[in-house]
Coordinates of C-alpha atoms and ligand atoms in Angstrom, one line a residue:
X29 CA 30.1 15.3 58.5
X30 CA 29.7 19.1 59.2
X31 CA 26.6 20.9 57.9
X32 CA 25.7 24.7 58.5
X33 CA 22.6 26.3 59.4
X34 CA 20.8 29.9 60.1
X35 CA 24.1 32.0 58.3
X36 CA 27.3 31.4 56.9
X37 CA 31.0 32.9 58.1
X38 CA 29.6 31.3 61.8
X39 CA 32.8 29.6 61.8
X40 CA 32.1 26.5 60.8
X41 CA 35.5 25.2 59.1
X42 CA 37.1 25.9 62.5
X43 CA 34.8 24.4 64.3
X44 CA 35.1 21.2 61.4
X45 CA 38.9 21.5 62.0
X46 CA 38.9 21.9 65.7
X47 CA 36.9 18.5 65.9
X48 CA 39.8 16.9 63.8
X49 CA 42.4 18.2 65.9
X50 CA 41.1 16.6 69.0
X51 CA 40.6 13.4 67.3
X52 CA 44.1 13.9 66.2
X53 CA 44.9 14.7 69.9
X54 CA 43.5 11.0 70.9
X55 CA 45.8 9.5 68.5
X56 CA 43.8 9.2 65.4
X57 CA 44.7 9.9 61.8
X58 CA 42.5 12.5 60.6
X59 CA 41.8 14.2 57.3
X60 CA 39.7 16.3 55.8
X61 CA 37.3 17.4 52.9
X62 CA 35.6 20.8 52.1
X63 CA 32.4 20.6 49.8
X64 CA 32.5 23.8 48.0
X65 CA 28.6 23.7 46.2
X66 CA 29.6 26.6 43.4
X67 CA 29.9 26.1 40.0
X68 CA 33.3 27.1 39.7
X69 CA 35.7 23.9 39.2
X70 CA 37.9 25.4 41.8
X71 CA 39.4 28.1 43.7
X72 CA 41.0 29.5 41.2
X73 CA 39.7 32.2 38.9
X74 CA 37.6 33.7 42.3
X75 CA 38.7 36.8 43.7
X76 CA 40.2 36.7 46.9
X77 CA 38.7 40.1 47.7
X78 CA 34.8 38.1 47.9
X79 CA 36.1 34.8 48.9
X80 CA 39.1 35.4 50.9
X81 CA 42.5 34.0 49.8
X82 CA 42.9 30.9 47.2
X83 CA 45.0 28.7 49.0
X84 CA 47.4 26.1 47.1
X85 CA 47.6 22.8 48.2
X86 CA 51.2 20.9 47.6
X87 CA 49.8 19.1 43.9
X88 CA 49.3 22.9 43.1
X89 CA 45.5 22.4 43.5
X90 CA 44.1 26.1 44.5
X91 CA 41.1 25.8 46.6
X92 CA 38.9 27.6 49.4
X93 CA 40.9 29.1 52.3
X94 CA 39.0 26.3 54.4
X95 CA 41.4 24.0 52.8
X96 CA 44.3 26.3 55.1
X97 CA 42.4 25.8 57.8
X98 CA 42.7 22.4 57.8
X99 CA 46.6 21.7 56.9
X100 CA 47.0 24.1 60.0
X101 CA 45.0 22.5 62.3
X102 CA 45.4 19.1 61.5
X103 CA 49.1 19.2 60.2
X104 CA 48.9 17.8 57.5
X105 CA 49.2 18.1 53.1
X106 CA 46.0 17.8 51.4
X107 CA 45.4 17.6 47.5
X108 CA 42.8 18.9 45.0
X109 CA 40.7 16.2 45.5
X110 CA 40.1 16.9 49.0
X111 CA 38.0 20.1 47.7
X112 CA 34.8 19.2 46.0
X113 CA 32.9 21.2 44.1
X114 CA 29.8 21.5 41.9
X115 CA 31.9 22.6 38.6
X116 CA 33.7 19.2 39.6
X117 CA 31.3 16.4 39.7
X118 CA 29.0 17.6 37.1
X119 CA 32.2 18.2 34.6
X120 CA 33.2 14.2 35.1
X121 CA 29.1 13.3 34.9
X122 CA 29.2 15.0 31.6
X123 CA 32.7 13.7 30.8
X124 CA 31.5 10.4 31.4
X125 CA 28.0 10.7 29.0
X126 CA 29.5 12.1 26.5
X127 CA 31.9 8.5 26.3
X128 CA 28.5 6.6 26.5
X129 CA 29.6 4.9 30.2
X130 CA 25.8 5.5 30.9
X131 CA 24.6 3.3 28.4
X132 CA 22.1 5.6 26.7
X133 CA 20.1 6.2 30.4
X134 CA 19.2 9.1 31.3
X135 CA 21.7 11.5 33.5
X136 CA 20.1 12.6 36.8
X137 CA 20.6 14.3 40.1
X138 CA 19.5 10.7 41.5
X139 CA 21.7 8.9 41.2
X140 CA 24.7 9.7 38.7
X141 CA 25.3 13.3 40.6
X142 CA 24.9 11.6 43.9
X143 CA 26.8 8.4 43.0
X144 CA 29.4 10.6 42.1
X145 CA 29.5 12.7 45.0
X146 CA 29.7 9.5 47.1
X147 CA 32.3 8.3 45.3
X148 CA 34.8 11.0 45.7
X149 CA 34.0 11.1 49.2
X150 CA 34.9 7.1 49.8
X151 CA 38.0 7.3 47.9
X152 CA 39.6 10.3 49.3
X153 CA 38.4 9.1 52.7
X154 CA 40.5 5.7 51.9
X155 CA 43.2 6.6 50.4
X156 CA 46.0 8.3 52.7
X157 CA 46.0 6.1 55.2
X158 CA 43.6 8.1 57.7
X159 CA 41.3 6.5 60.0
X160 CA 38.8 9.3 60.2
X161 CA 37.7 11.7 57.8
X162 CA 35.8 15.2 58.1
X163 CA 33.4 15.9 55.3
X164 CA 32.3 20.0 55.6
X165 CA 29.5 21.0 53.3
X166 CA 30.0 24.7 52.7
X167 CA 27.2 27.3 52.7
X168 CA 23.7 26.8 54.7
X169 CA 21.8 24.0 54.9
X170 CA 18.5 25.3 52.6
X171 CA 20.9 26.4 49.2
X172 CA 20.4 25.3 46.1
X173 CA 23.6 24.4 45.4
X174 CA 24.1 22.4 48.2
X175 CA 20.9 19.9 47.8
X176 CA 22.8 17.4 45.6
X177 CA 25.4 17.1 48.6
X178 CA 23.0 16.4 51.6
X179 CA 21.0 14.3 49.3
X180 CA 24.3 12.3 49.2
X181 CA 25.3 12.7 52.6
X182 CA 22.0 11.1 53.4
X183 CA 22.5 8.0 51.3
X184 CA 26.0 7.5 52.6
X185 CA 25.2 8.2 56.2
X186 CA 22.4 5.1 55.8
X187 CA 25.0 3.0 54.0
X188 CA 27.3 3.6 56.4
X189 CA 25.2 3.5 59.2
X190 CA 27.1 3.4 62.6
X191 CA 30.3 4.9 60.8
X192 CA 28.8 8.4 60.2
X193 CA 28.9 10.9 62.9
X194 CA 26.5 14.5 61.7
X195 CA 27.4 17.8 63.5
X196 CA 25.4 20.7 62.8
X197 CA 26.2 24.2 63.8
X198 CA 23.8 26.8 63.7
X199 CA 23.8 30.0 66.3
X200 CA 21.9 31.6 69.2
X201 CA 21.5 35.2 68.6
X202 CA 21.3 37.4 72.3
X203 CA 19.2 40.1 73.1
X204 CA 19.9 43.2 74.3
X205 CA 19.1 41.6 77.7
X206 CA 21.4 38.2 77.4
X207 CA 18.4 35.9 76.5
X208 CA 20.1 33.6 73.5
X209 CA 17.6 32.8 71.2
X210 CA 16.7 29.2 70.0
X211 CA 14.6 29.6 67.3
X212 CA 16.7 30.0 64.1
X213 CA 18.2 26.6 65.4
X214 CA 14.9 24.8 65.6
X215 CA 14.6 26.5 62.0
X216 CA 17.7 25.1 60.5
X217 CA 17.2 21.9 62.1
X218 CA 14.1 21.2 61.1
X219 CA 14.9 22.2 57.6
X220 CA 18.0 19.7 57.7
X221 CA 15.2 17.0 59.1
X222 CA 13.2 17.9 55.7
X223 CA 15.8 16.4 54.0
X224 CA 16.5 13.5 56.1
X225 CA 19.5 14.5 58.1
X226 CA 19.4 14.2 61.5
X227 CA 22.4 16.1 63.5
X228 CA 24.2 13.9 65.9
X229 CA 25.4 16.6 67.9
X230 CA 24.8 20.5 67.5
X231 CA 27.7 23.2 67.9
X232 CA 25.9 26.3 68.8
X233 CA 27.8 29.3 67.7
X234 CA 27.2 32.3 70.4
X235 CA 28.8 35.1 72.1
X236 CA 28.9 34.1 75.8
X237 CA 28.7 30.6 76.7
X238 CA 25.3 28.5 76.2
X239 CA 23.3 28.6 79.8
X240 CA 22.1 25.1 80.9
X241 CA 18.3 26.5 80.4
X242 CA 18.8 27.1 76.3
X243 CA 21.1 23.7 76.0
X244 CA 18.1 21.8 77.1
X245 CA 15.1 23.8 74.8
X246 CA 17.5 23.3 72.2
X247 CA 18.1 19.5 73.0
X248 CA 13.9 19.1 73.1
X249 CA 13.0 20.6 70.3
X250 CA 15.8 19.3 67.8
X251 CA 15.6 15.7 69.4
X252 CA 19.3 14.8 70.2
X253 CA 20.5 14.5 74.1
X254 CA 21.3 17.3 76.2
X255 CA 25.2 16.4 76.2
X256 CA 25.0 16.5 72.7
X257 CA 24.5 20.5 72.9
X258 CA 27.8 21.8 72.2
X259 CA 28.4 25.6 73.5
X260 CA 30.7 27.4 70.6
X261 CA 31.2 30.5 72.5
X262 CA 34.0 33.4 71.0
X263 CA 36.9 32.1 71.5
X264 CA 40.1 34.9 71.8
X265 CA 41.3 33.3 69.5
X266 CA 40.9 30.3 66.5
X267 CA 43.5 28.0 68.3
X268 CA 41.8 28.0 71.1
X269 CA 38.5 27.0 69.7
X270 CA 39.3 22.7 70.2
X271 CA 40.7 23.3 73.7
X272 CA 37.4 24.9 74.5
X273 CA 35.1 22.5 72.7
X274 CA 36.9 19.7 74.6
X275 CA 35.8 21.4 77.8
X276 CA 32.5 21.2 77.1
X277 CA 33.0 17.6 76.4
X278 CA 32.4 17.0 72.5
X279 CA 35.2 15.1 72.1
X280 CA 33.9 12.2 74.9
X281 CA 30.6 12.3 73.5
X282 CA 31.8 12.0 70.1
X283 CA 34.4 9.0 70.9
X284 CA 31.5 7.3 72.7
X285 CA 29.2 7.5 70.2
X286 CA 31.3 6.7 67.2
X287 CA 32.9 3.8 69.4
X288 CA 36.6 5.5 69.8
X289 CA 39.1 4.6 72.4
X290 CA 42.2 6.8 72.9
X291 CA 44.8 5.6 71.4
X292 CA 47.3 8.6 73.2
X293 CA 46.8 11.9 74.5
X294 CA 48.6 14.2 72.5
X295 CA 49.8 17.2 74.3
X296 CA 51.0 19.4 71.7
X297 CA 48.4 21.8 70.9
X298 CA 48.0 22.8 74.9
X299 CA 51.4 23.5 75.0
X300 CA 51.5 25.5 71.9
X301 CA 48.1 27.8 73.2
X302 CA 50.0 28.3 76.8
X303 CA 52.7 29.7 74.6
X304 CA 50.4 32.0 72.7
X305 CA 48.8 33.0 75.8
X306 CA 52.2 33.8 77.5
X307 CA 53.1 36.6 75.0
X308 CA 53.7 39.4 76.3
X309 CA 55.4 41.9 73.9
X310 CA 54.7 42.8 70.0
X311 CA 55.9 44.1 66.5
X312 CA 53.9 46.0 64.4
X313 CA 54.2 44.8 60.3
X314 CA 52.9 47.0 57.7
X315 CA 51.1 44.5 54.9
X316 CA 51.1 47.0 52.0
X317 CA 48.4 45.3 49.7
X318 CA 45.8 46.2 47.2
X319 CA 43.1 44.4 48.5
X320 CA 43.2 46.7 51.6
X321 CA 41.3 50.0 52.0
X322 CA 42.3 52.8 53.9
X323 CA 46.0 53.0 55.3
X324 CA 45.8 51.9 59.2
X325 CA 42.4 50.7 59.0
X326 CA 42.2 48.3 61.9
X327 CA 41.5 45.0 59.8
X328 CA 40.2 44.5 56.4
X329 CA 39.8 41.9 54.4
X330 CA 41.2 39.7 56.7
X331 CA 40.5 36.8 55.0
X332 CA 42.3 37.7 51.3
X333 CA 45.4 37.1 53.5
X334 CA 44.5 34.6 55.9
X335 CA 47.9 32.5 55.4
X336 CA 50.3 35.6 55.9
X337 CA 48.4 36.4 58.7
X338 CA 48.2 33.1 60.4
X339 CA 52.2 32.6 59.4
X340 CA 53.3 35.9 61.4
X341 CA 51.0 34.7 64.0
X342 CA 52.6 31.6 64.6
X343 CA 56.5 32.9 64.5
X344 CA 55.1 35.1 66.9
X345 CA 54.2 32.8 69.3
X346 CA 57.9 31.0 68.6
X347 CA 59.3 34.5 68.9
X348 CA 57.6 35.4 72.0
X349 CA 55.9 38.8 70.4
X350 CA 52.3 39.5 69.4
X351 CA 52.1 40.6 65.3
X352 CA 50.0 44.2 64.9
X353 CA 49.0 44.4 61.6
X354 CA 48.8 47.5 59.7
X355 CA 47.2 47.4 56.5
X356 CA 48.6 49.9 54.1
X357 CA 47.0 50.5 51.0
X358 CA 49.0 50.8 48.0
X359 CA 47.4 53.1 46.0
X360 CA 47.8 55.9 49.1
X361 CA 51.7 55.3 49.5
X362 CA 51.7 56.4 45.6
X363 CA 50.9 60.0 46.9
X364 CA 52.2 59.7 50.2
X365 CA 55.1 60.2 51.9
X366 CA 56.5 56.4 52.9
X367 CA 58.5 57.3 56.2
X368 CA 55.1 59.0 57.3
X369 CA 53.2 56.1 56.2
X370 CA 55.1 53.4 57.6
X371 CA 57.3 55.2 60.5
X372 CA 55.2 52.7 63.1
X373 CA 56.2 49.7 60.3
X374 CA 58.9 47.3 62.3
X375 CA 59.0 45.8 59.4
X376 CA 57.5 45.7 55.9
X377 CA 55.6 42.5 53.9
X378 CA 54.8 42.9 50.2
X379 CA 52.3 39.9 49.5
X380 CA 51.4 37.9 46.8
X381 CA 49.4 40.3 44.0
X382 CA 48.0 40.5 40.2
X383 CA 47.5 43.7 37.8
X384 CA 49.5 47.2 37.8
X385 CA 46.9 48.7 40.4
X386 CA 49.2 49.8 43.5
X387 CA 52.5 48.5 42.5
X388 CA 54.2 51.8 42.6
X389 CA 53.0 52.3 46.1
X390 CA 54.1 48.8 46.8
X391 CA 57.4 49.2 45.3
X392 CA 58.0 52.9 47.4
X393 CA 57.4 50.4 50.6
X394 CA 60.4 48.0 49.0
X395 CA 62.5 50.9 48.3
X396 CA 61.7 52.7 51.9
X397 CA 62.6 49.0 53.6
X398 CA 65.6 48.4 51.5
X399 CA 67.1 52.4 52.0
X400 CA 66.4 52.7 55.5
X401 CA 66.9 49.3 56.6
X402 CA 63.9 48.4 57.2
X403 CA 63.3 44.2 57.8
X404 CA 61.3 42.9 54.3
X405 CA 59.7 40.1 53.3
X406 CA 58.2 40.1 49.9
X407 CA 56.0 37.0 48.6
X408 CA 56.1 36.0 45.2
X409 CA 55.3 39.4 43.6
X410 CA 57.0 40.9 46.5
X411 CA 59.8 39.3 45.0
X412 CA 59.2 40.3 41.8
X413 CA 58.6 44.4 42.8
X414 CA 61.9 44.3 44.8
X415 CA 63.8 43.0 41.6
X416 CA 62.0 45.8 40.0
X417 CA 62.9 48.0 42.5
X418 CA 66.6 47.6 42.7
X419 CA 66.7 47.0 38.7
X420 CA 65.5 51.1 38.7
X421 CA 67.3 52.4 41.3
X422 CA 70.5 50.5 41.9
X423 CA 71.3 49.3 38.4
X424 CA 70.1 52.3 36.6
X425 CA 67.4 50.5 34.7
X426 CA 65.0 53.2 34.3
X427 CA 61.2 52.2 33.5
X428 CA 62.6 48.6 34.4
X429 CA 58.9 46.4 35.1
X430 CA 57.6 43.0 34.6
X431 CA 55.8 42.3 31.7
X432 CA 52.8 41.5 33.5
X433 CA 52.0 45.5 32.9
X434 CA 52.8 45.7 29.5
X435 CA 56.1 46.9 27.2
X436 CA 58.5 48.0 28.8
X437 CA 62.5 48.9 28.4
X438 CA 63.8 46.8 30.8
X439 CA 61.6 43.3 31.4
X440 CA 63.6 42.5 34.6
X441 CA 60.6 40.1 35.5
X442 CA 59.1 38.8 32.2
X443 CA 57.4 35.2 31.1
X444 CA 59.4 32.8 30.3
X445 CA 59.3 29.8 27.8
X446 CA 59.1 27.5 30.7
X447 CA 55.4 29.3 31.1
X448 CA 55.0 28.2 27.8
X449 CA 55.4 24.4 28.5
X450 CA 53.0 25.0 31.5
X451 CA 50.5 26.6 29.4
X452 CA 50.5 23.2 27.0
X453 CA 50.0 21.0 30.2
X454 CA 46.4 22.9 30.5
X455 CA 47.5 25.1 33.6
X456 CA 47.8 28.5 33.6
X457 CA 50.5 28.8 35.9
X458 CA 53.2 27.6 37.9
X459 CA 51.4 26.1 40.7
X460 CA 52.7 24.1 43.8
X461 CA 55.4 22.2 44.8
X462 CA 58.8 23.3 43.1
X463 CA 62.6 22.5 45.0
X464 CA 65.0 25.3 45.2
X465 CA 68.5 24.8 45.6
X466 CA 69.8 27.3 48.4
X467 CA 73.2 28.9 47.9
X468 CA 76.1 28.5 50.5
X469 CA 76.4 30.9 53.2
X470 CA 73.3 33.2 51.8
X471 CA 70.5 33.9 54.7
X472 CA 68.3 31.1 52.9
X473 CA 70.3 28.8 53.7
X474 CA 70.9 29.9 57.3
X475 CA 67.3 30.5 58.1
X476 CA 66.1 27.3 56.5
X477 CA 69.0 25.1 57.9
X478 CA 69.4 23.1 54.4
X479 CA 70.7 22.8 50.9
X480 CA 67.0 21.8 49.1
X481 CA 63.7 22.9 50.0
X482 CA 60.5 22.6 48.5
X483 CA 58.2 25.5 48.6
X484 CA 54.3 25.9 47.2
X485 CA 54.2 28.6 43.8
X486 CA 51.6 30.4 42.1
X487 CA 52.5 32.8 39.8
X488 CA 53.1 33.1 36.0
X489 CA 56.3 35.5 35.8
X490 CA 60.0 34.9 36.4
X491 CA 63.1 37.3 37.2
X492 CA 64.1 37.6 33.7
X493 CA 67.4 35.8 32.7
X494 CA 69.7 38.3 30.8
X495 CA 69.2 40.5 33.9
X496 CA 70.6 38.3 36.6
X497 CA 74.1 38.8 36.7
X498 CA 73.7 42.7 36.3
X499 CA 71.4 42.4 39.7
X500 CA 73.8 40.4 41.3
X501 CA 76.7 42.3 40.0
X502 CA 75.2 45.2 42.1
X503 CA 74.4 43.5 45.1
X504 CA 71.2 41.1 44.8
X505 CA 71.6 37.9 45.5
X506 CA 69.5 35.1 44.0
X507 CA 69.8 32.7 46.9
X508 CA 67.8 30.1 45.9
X509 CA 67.4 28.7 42.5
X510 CA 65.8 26.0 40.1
X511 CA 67.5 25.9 37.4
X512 CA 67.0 29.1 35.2
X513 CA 64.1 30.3 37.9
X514 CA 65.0 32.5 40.5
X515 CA 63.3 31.4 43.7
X516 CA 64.7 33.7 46.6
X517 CA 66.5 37.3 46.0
X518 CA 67.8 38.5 49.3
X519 CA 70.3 41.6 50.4
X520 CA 73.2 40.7 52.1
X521 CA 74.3 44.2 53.2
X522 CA 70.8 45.3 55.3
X523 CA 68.9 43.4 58.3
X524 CA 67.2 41.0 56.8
X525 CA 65.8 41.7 53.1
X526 CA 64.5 38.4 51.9
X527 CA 62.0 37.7 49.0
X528 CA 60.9 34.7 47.6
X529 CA 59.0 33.5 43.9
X530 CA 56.8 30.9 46.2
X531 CA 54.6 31.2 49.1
X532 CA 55.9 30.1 52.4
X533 CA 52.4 31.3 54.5
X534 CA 50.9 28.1 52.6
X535 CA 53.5 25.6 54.8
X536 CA 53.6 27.3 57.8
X537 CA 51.9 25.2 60.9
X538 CA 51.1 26.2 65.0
X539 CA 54.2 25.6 66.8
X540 CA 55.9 24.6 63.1
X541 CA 56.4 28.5 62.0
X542 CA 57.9 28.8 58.5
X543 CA 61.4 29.6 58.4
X544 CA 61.1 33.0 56.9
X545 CA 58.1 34.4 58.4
X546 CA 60.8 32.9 61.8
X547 CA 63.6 35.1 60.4
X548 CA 61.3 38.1 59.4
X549 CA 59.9 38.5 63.0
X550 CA 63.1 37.8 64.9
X551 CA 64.9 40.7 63.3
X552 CA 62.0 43.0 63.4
X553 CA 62.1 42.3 67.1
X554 CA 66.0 42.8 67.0
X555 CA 66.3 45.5 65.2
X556 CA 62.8 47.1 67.6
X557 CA 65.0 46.2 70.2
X558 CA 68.4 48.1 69.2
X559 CA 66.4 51.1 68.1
X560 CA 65.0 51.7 71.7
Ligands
LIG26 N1 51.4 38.5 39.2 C1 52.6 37.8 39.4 C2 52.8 36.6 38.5 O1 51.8 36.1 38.0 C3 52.8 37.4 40.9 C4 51.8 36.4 41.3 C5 51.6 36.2 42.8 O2 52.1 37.1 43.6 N2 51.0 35.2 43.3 O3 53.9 36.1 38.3

């Protein structure tokens, strides 16, 4: 179990998934839950620009970016269940009253919320076939929200006594003068004693590593053993956060005290940090999003595209380039000139988006790319805006736009009755795992090396049908394809123009990169490279 204290956004689903991987590096099967106490029933309705990104798990659940986190680290495919939230168990508690199951008792916090609580954790912590199982309660130990949780995490960690291992990370503010400061651990911990949690271990989030002096004030006055005060210094980087909590030798005090033998010594991850840190050249890649403010602003709202980030990070590694990341907003290419704008742009990413705000910046980016040969890789309405885009200046389709924005002469990308059948099922949209068939000799099927793939979704529009074979006519080809839906829609004649319906960032892994985020980078690097 991972519990927070003092803030949140210390870190704390990395440090959860770090602790899985190096498990995982031991030999043990490891999964994971995140314990989400808002209201909401899930991820998906929340803006990515206060949450960060919704991630989409393979069952098309959408859920918090921690969820990411966690595939990545751990390599593996969660589900829905694997997020709980409040919106979640009370729904089923109500579900469940409303049939009478309670036999006319009354409902409370203690114990039908609890109960409840406990039982999602057992069963998703059984099923799957893992041996160990993370359980990361988000926000700070103190919330409201979050009182139901510990409450249960209590009652499980006593009926599971010996099988339940509590880290708590807090942090230890410096000084101007270097002294790191205990107290608002002592705080937190205290206040997760109140409730009758006490941490196995702490992870103490800090700038430079903890000094002996604070690991033992901190081991006194929160009662756990001096080896049980974890330093969780900056890291340069996520990936090398479990390398560097293994130095400081959580993972043999956690075996030890959990009664764990090695099973292996996995290798993998060391191998794939040396590659990171051997790097030694870069691309630059223009994200031209709405959620970003300020063209070349150094990096904002990092999180609302965690995935595409963390995807060009690791085909860079494969590639042997570091990814610069220049954020270009939208709504100033609209005014702007594009070849001032993105002259510095190796290449060009349109992400995933909702709403008209910014598309006609986004699709001068996917003209710009296309014209000048530029490489591009749009995602999911990157795709869509590129079919727009050559629909209005290719085919002659003027005004041609999805229907997302309105009426419109030409609905190249429109919804389809398929959406319709989705709409009865009680979804809203087209959401996870779908197969596309990839066509012969097309760059899918070259840079994914097979005839069927299967690829996460979440969107609600489609290219449109009685457009398709003008498109292709004039030179668009839909490369990939399920049935009626267009999946991929890639340029033959140009350096690599590739857009896909789904979202490849959501599959990508460390040392795993996905296939086109692979392709995108090692023509941006080619083409860099013929250019000088
Ligand atoms: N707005 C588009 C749709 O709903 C694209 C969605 C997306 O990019 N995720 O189809």
């Amino acid at each position: 179990m991972i519990t927070g204290g003092v803030m949140s956004g210390l870190g704390k689903g990395i440090t959860a998934a770090s602790i899985g991987r190096l498990l995982m590096n031991k030999g043990y099967r490891v999964t994971a839950i995140k314990i989400d106490p808002y209201i909401n029933i899930d991820a998906g309705l929340m803006s990515p620009f206060q949450h960060g990104e919704v991630f989409v798990l393979k069952d098309g659940g959408e859920v918090d970016l921690d969820l990411g986190n966690y595939e990545r680290f751990l390599d593996i495919e969660l589900t829905r269940d694997h997020n709980i939230t409040t919106g979640k168990v009370y729904s089923i508690v109500i579900e469940k009253e409303r049939r009478g199951e309670y036999l006319g008792k009354t409902v409370q916090i203690i114990p039908h919320i609890t109960d409840e609580i406990k039982r999602r954790i057992r069963q998703v912590s059984r099923t799957g076939g893992c041996e160990i199982c993370l359980v990361e309660v988000g926000g700070t130990v103190g919330d409201i929200e979050s009182m139901p949780f510990l409450e249960a995490l209590r009652q499980l960690k006593y009926e599971e006594s010996g099988n339940i291992f509590l880290v708590h990370v807090t942090l230890a503010p410096s000084t101007i003068d270097g002294e790191q400061k205990t107290k608002p651990t002592q705080h937190s911990v205290k206040e997760l004693r109140e409730l009758g949690l006490q941490p196995d271990m702490i992870v103490v989030r800090c700038d430079e590593p903890l000094l002996p002096e604070t690991k033992t004030k901190i081991a006194h006055f929160c009662d756990v053993p001096v080896d049980a005060v974890i330093s969780g210094h900056n890291a340069k980087d996520i990936y090398e956060v479990p390398l560097q909590l293994e130095a400081e030798g959580l993972t043999r005090y956690l075996m030890k005290a959990m009664r764990l033998f090695p099973l292996e010594e996995r290798r993998d991850w060391k191998e794939f940090v040396n590659k990171m840190e051997s790097v030694n050249d870069k691309v630059t890649v223009a994200i031209v999003g709405k959620y970003t403010v300020g063209s070349q602003c150094a990096e904002p709202m990092e999180d609302a595209y965690l995935s595409i980030r963390e995807s060009l990070k690791h085909a860079g590694i494969e590639v042997g380039v570091k990814i610069e990341l220049l954020w270009i907003d939208a709504e100033e290419l609209e005014h702007g000139l594009p070849d001032q704008i993105l002259k510095y742009a190796d290449g060009i990413l349109v992400p995933g988006g909702f709403g008209a705000r910014g598309t006609e910046g986004k699709t001068k980016a996917i003209q710009y790319a296309r014209e000048c040969k530029v490489p591009y890789l749009g995602i999911c309405f990157g795709m869509q805006l590129a079919v727009i885009e050559f629909g209005r200046n290719v085919c002659g389709l003027e005004g041609a736009n999805s229907e997302e924005f309105g009426p419109t002469p030409y609905p190249v990308i429109a919804l389809l009755p398929e959406q319709e059948k989705i709409r009865q099922m009680g979804a809203s949209m087209r959401l996870g795992n779908y197969p596309a068939h990839l066509k012969e000799g097309s760059l899918a099927k070259k840079i994914y090396h097979s005839n069927e793939i299967v690829e996460r979704h979440r969107h609600r529009y489609e290219v449109n049908p009685p457009y398709i074979k003008l498109l292709e006519e004039k030179g668009l080809c839909f490369s990939g394809t399920n049935g009626e839906l267009m999946e991929i829609a890639e340029i033959t004649n140009h350096p690599f123009f590739f857009s896909s319906q789904f979202h490849p960032e959501m599959k990508s892994r460390p040392g795993r990169p996905s296939p086109p985020f692979l392709a995108f980078v090692e023509a941006m690097k080619k083409e860099r490279d013929i250019s000088i």
